[in-house]
XYZ file of C-alpha atoms in Angstrom:
317
model
C 28.675 -27.390 20.189
C 30.101 -30.587 18.786
C 30.342 -30.812 15.033
C 29.187 -34.425 15.280
C 25.769 -33.191 16.435
C 25.241 -30.762 13.559
C 21.820 -31.229 11.958
C 20.531 -30.058 8.601
C 18.682 -27.280 10.460
C 22.003 -25.596 11.241
C 22.980 -25.442 7.573
C 22.167 -22.241 5.681
C 19.336 -22.591 3.177
C 20.969 -20.115 0.810
C 24.341 -18.485 0.283
C 25.071 -15.151 -1.350
C 28.026 -14.739 -3.704
C 29.179 -11.110 -3.797
C 31.415 -11.237 -6.875
C 34.857 -9.594 -6.781
C 35.188 -7.618 -3.518
C 36.498 -4.085 -3.916
C 35.754 -4.038 -7.637
C 31.960 -3.847 -7.475
C 32.038 -0.626 -9.496
C 33.735 -2.487 -12.372
C 31.638 -5.676 -12.324
C 29.793 -4.808 -15.531
C 33.025 -4.097 -17.402
C 34.864 -7.138 -16.015
C 31.984 -9.367 -17.133
C 32.374 -8.321 -20.781
C 35.785 -9.988 -21.396
C 34.655 -12.943 -19.254
C 31.611 -13.364 -21.495
C 33.730 -13.095 -24.654
C 36.182 -15.677 -23.288
C 33.307 -18.013 -22.434
C 31.842 -17.744 -25.945
C 35.282 -18.378 -27.463
C 35.703 -21.423 -25.195
C 32.293 -22.793 -26.205
C 32.912 -22.266 -29.916
C 36.537 -23.457 -29.915
C 35.944 -26.651 -27.963
C 32.717 -27.471 -29.816
C 34.479 -27.097 -33.181
C 37.406 -29.224 -31.988
C 35.067 -32.005 -30.818
C 33.098 -31.818 -34.090
C 36.222 -32.026 -36.268
C 37.596 -35.008 -34.332
C 34.231 -36.820 -34.236
C 33.557 -36.413 -37.974
C 36.934 -37.617 -39.261
C 37.976 -41.238 -38.736
C 41.613 -40.297 -39.375
C 41.512 -38.266 -36.136
C 40.295 -41.188 -34.037
C 43.880 -41.846 -32.946
C 44.588 -41.912 -29.175
C 46.078 -38.389 -29.078
C 42.946 -36.836 -30.597
C 40.554 -38.925 -28.517
C 42.278 -37.667 -25.355
C 42.062 -34.139 -26.779
C 38.327 -34.664 -27.325
C 37.968 -35.721 -23.670
C 39.888 -32.614 -22.624
C 37.573 -30.385 -24.674
C 34.488 -32.015 -23.161
C 35.920 -31.376 -19.691
C 36.681 -27.758 -20.617
C 33.094 -27.246 -21.759
C 31.783 -28.752 -18.522
C 34.140 -26.690 -16.329
C 33.334 -23.340 -17.918
C 29.592 -24.017 -18.222
C 29.408 -25.003 -14.546
C 30.787 -21.657 -13.375
C 30.650 -18.876 -15.966
C 26.855 -18.455 -16.464
C 26.360 -17.911 -12.714
C 29.467 -15.719 -12.629
C 28.034 -13.467 -15.345
C 24.666 -13.329 -13.562
C 26.457 -12.108 -10.422
C 28.566 -9.503 -12.218
C 25.819 -8.179 -14.495
C 22.596 -8.728 -12.537
C 23.792 -8.961 -8.902
C 22.074 -12.379 -8.861
C 24.363 -13.817 -6.216
C 21.843 -15.934 -4.304
C 22.323 -19.696 -4.551
C 20.922 -22.550 -2.476
C 23.333 -24.311 -0.148
C 22.746 -27.588 -1.994
C 23.304 -25.854 -5.330
C 26.529 -24.357 -4.016
C 27.762 -27.785 -2.912
C 26.836 -29.203 -6.320
C 28.754 -26.457 -8.124
C 31.736 -26.937 -5.793
C 31.698 -30.697 -6.472
C 31.569 -30.171 -10.255
C 34.391 -27.601 -10.278
C 36.820 -29.683 -8.220
C 35.967 -33.059 -9.770
C 36.197 -31.740 -13.352
C 39.506 -30.089 -12.572
C 40.842 -33.351 -11.099
C 39.585 -35.152 -14.223
C 41.391 -32.675 -16.501
C 44.590 -33.317 -14.596
C 44.105 -37.065 -15.204
C 43.529 -36.453 -18.913
C 46.726 -34.397 -19.181
C 48.608 -37.248 -17.512
C 47.066 -39.699 -20.006
C 48.132 -37.413 -22.863
C 51.691 -37.392 -21.506
C 51.610 -41.217 -21.431
C 50.317 -41.146 -25.020
C 53.290 -39.021 -26.137
C 55.671 -41.291 -24.186
C 54.389 -44.428 -25.944
C 54.312 -42.716 -29.372
C 57.958 -41.618 -29.108
C 59.563 -44.295 -26.926
C 57.659 -47.345 -28.198
C 56.153 -46.371 -31.579
C 55.887 -49.901 -32.992
C 53.453 -50.931 -30.230
C 51.599 -47.606 -30.048
C 48.252 -48.819 -31.424
C 48.498 -52.062 -29.455
C 49.154 -50.388 -26.095
C 46.699 -47.520 -26.591
C 43.709 -49.149 -28.277
C 40.160 -47.851 -27.857
C 39.435 -50.238 -24.976
C 42.437 -48.987 -23.016
C 41.490 -45.365 -23.727
C 37.958 -46.035 -22.432
C 39.339 -47.627 -19.270
C 41.698 -44.680 -18.711
C 38.742 -42.298 -19.019
C 36.644 -44.315 -16.553
C 39.517 -44.508 -14.044
C 39.983 -40.734 -14.308
C 36.273 -40.126 -13.655
C 36.217 -42.580 -10.736
C 39.327 -41.046 -9.161
C 38.029 -37.480 -9.427
C 34.632 -38.384 -7.954
C 36.201 -40.483 -5.187
C 38.621 -37.799 -3.953
C 36.205 -34.860 -4.237
C 33.054 -36.480 -2.760
C 34.324 -36.223 0.858
C 34.286 -32.411 0.486
C 30.478 -32.530 0.598
C 30.411 -34.435 3.906
C 33.197 -32.311 5.404
C 31.212 -29.139 4.638
C 27.845 -30.493 5.795
C 29.285 -31.423 9.209
C 30.165 -27.790 9.982
C 27.949 -25.213 11.764
C 27.608 -21.911 9.906
C 25.927 -19.698 12.547
C 23.897 -17.801 9.931
C 27.025 -16.872 7.954
C 25.907 -16.953 4.340
C 27.791 -14.208 2.438
C 30.799 -15.449 0.443
C 33.155 -13.121 -1.421
C 33.504 -15.074 -4.635
C 31.975 -15.581 -8.071
C 31.481 -19.344 -7.702
C 31.444 -21.953 -4.950
C 34.636 -23.775 -4.017
C 35.614 -25.866 -1.027
C 37.700 -23.544 1.125
C 35.508 -20.528 0.359
C 32.502 -22.369 1.824
C 34.507 -23.836 4.728
C 35.668 -20.384 5.859
C 32.038 -19.394 6.441
C 31.834 -21.956 9.263
C 31.986 -20.947 12.913
C 34.019 -24.018 13.877
C 37.493 -25.473 13.442
C 38.141 -26.288 9.774
C 41.564 -27.924 10.188
C 40.241 -31.210 8.765
C 38.969 -29.398 5.674
C 42.311 -27.646 5.186
C 44.314 -30.871 5.574
C 42.046 -32.866 3.269
C 42.034 -30.047 0.699
C 45.834 -30.083 0.657
C 45.802 -33.889 0.391
C 43.472 -33.786 -2.620
C 45.629 -31.136 -4.309
C 48.720 -33.290 -3.775
C 46.997 -36.506 -4.905
C 45.528 -34.902 -8.008
C 47.554 -32.018 -9.426
C 50.720 -32.655 -7.412
C 51.111 -36.352 -8.230
C 49.969 -35.897 -11.825
C 52.410 -33.046 -12.457
C 55.279 -35.143 -11.053
C 54.348 -38.117 -13.270
C 54.039 -35.808 -16.300
C 57.507 -34.410 -15.571
C 58.940 -37.945 -15.319
C 57.241 -38.890 -18.610
C 58.788 -35.941 -20.373
C 62.154 -36.806 -18.892
C 61.978 -40.191 -20.665
C 60.590 -38.535 -23.811
C 63.432 -36.002 -24.022
C 66.018 -38.707 -23.422
C 64.525 -40.736 -26.306
C 64.256 -37.692 -28.582
C 67.884 -36.644 -28.176
C 68.981 -40.191 -29.034
C 67.340 -39.945 -32.452
C 69.897 -39.947 -35.289
C 68.842 -36.797 -37.193
C 67.872 -33.262 -36.243
C 64.779 -33.477 -38.441
C 63.570 -36.509 -36.511
C 64.264 -34.724 -33.241
C 62.400 -31.615 -34.364
C 59.400 -33.643 -35.571
C 59.234 -35.581 -32.295
C 59.462 -32.407 -30.197
C 56.819 -30.626 -32.286
C 54.302 -33.368 -31.498
C 54.834 -32.595 -27.798
C 54.761 -28.806 -28.125
C 50.973 -28.453 -28.071
C 50.643 -30.742 -25.067
C 53.317 -28.852 -23.137
C 51.518 -25.583 -23.883
C 48.231 -26.999 -22.584
C 49.977 -28.297 -19.438
C 51.387 -24.834 -18.667
C 48.027 -23.155 -19.335
C 46.328 -25.624 -16.986
C 48.754 -25.829 -14.062
C 50.073 -22.249 -13.781
C 46.702 -20.553 -12.981
C 45.773 -23.512 -10.767
C 48.949 -23.331 -8.684
C 48.714 -19.542 -8.346
C 45.098 -19.799 -7.202
C 45.878 -22.686 -4.847
C 48.887 -20.988 -3.223
C 47.255 -17.577 -2.806
C 44.096 -19.120 -1.353
C 45.871 -21.216 1.275
C 49.034 -19.297 2.091
C 48.448 -15.729 0.920
C 45.136 -14.819 2.567
C 46.660 -11.890 4.457
C 49.251 -10.903 1.850
C 47.352 -11.106 -1.427
C 44.408 -8.688 -1.837
C 41.063 -10.472 -1.925
C 40.145 -9.142 -5.364
C 43.428 -10.472 -6.790
C 42.707 -13.943 -5.462
C 39.136 -13.954 -6.817
C 40.345 -12.678 -10.193
C 42.942 -15.483 -10.359
C 40.255 -18.006 -9.442
C 38.166 -16.773 -12.384
C 41.104 -17.186 -14.745
C 41.563 -20.669 -13.284
C 38.232 -21.745 -14.873
C 38.340 -19.527 -17.990
C 41.850 -19.512 -19.424
C 42.408 -23.269 -20.062
C 39.054 -23.768 -21.889
C 39.810 -20.736 -24.079
C 43.440 -21.507 -24.932
C 43.401 -25.318 -25.249
C 41.573 -25.429 -28.623
C 43.576 -22.410 -29.844
C 46.892 -24.108 -28.988
C 45.964 -27.403 -30.629
C 44.245 -25.753 -33.584
C 47.240 -23.519 -34.283
C 49.944 -26.165 -33.834
C 48.342 -29.349 -35.162
C 48.371 -29.553 -38.969
C 45.960 -32.501 -39.076
C 43.281 -30.538 -37.201
C 43.897 -27.441 -39.342
C 43.550 -29.349 -42.616
C 40.385 -31.182 -41.490
C 38.826 -27.954 -40.261
C 39.579 -26.169 -43.541
C 38.148 -29.110 -45.485
C 35.000 -29.035 -43.348
C 34.625 -25.278 -43.904
C 35.025 -25.704 -47.690
C 32.303 -28.377 -47.713
C 29.935 -26.126 -45.720
C 30.609 -23.134 -48.002
C 30.166 -25.148 -51.208
C 26.845 -26.548 -50.002
């Protein structure tokens, strides 16, 4: 049966997500920390967005990019975690095929967008340290808006083909997927046809998004470090490095779970236990939204002082 002749009738109407295979007995207990992490992510990112939005002093490029990152974190976790908790607590794993594709599209496109935002934040730090006199000229609000739009366009453009690549496949009544949310290769492996094109394009997207962005971020920090160590005093060096510390922490929190999940999913299918892979995939959508506001809130004095001021105003009123 040629994949070019696949009709909508051959597509499953619903899929069933089983949760974490092999750990069904612990689903209820696993869901508790996941729920706590989700609530922390919602509260932390919402507070960060509120603090930045309410204070004109924090409308500098670095904080505007941070606000975009928090919005993306909220979207990423809210796209996946509510359904994840319904599966783990209520065994409500049924999802329409169209809904699964929509969730898959949101997860991958938001993640590609976050990678773009982290690259923009690295560029922001590069300009602030290597060309400080032209910082506000180079990174004005118009440029920041254009960077955001380009990031959204790129993420949508590279992820949209996933939908067509999955709809062209026959599924032969296979509709049970061992996962807590829908993602590209998990759906593709349900097909009863050759998925080489899906694998190759998935690798291409990973290289174009996370791979290229991580290389450009590394190059940016190479220039930043070279500029920092040319500064005349140790105090100036320490101050410059401290402004990059939060961003570096966020980069590690974002890319490490992503690379582990990516590598185990594509190259460790027969070596890494299934429940380990699914657990890593859950951390992939939970850990960055939880830790990003904590890292910036703990390390950025401007955000700390504005938050404390806001709390004092609320208490006094």
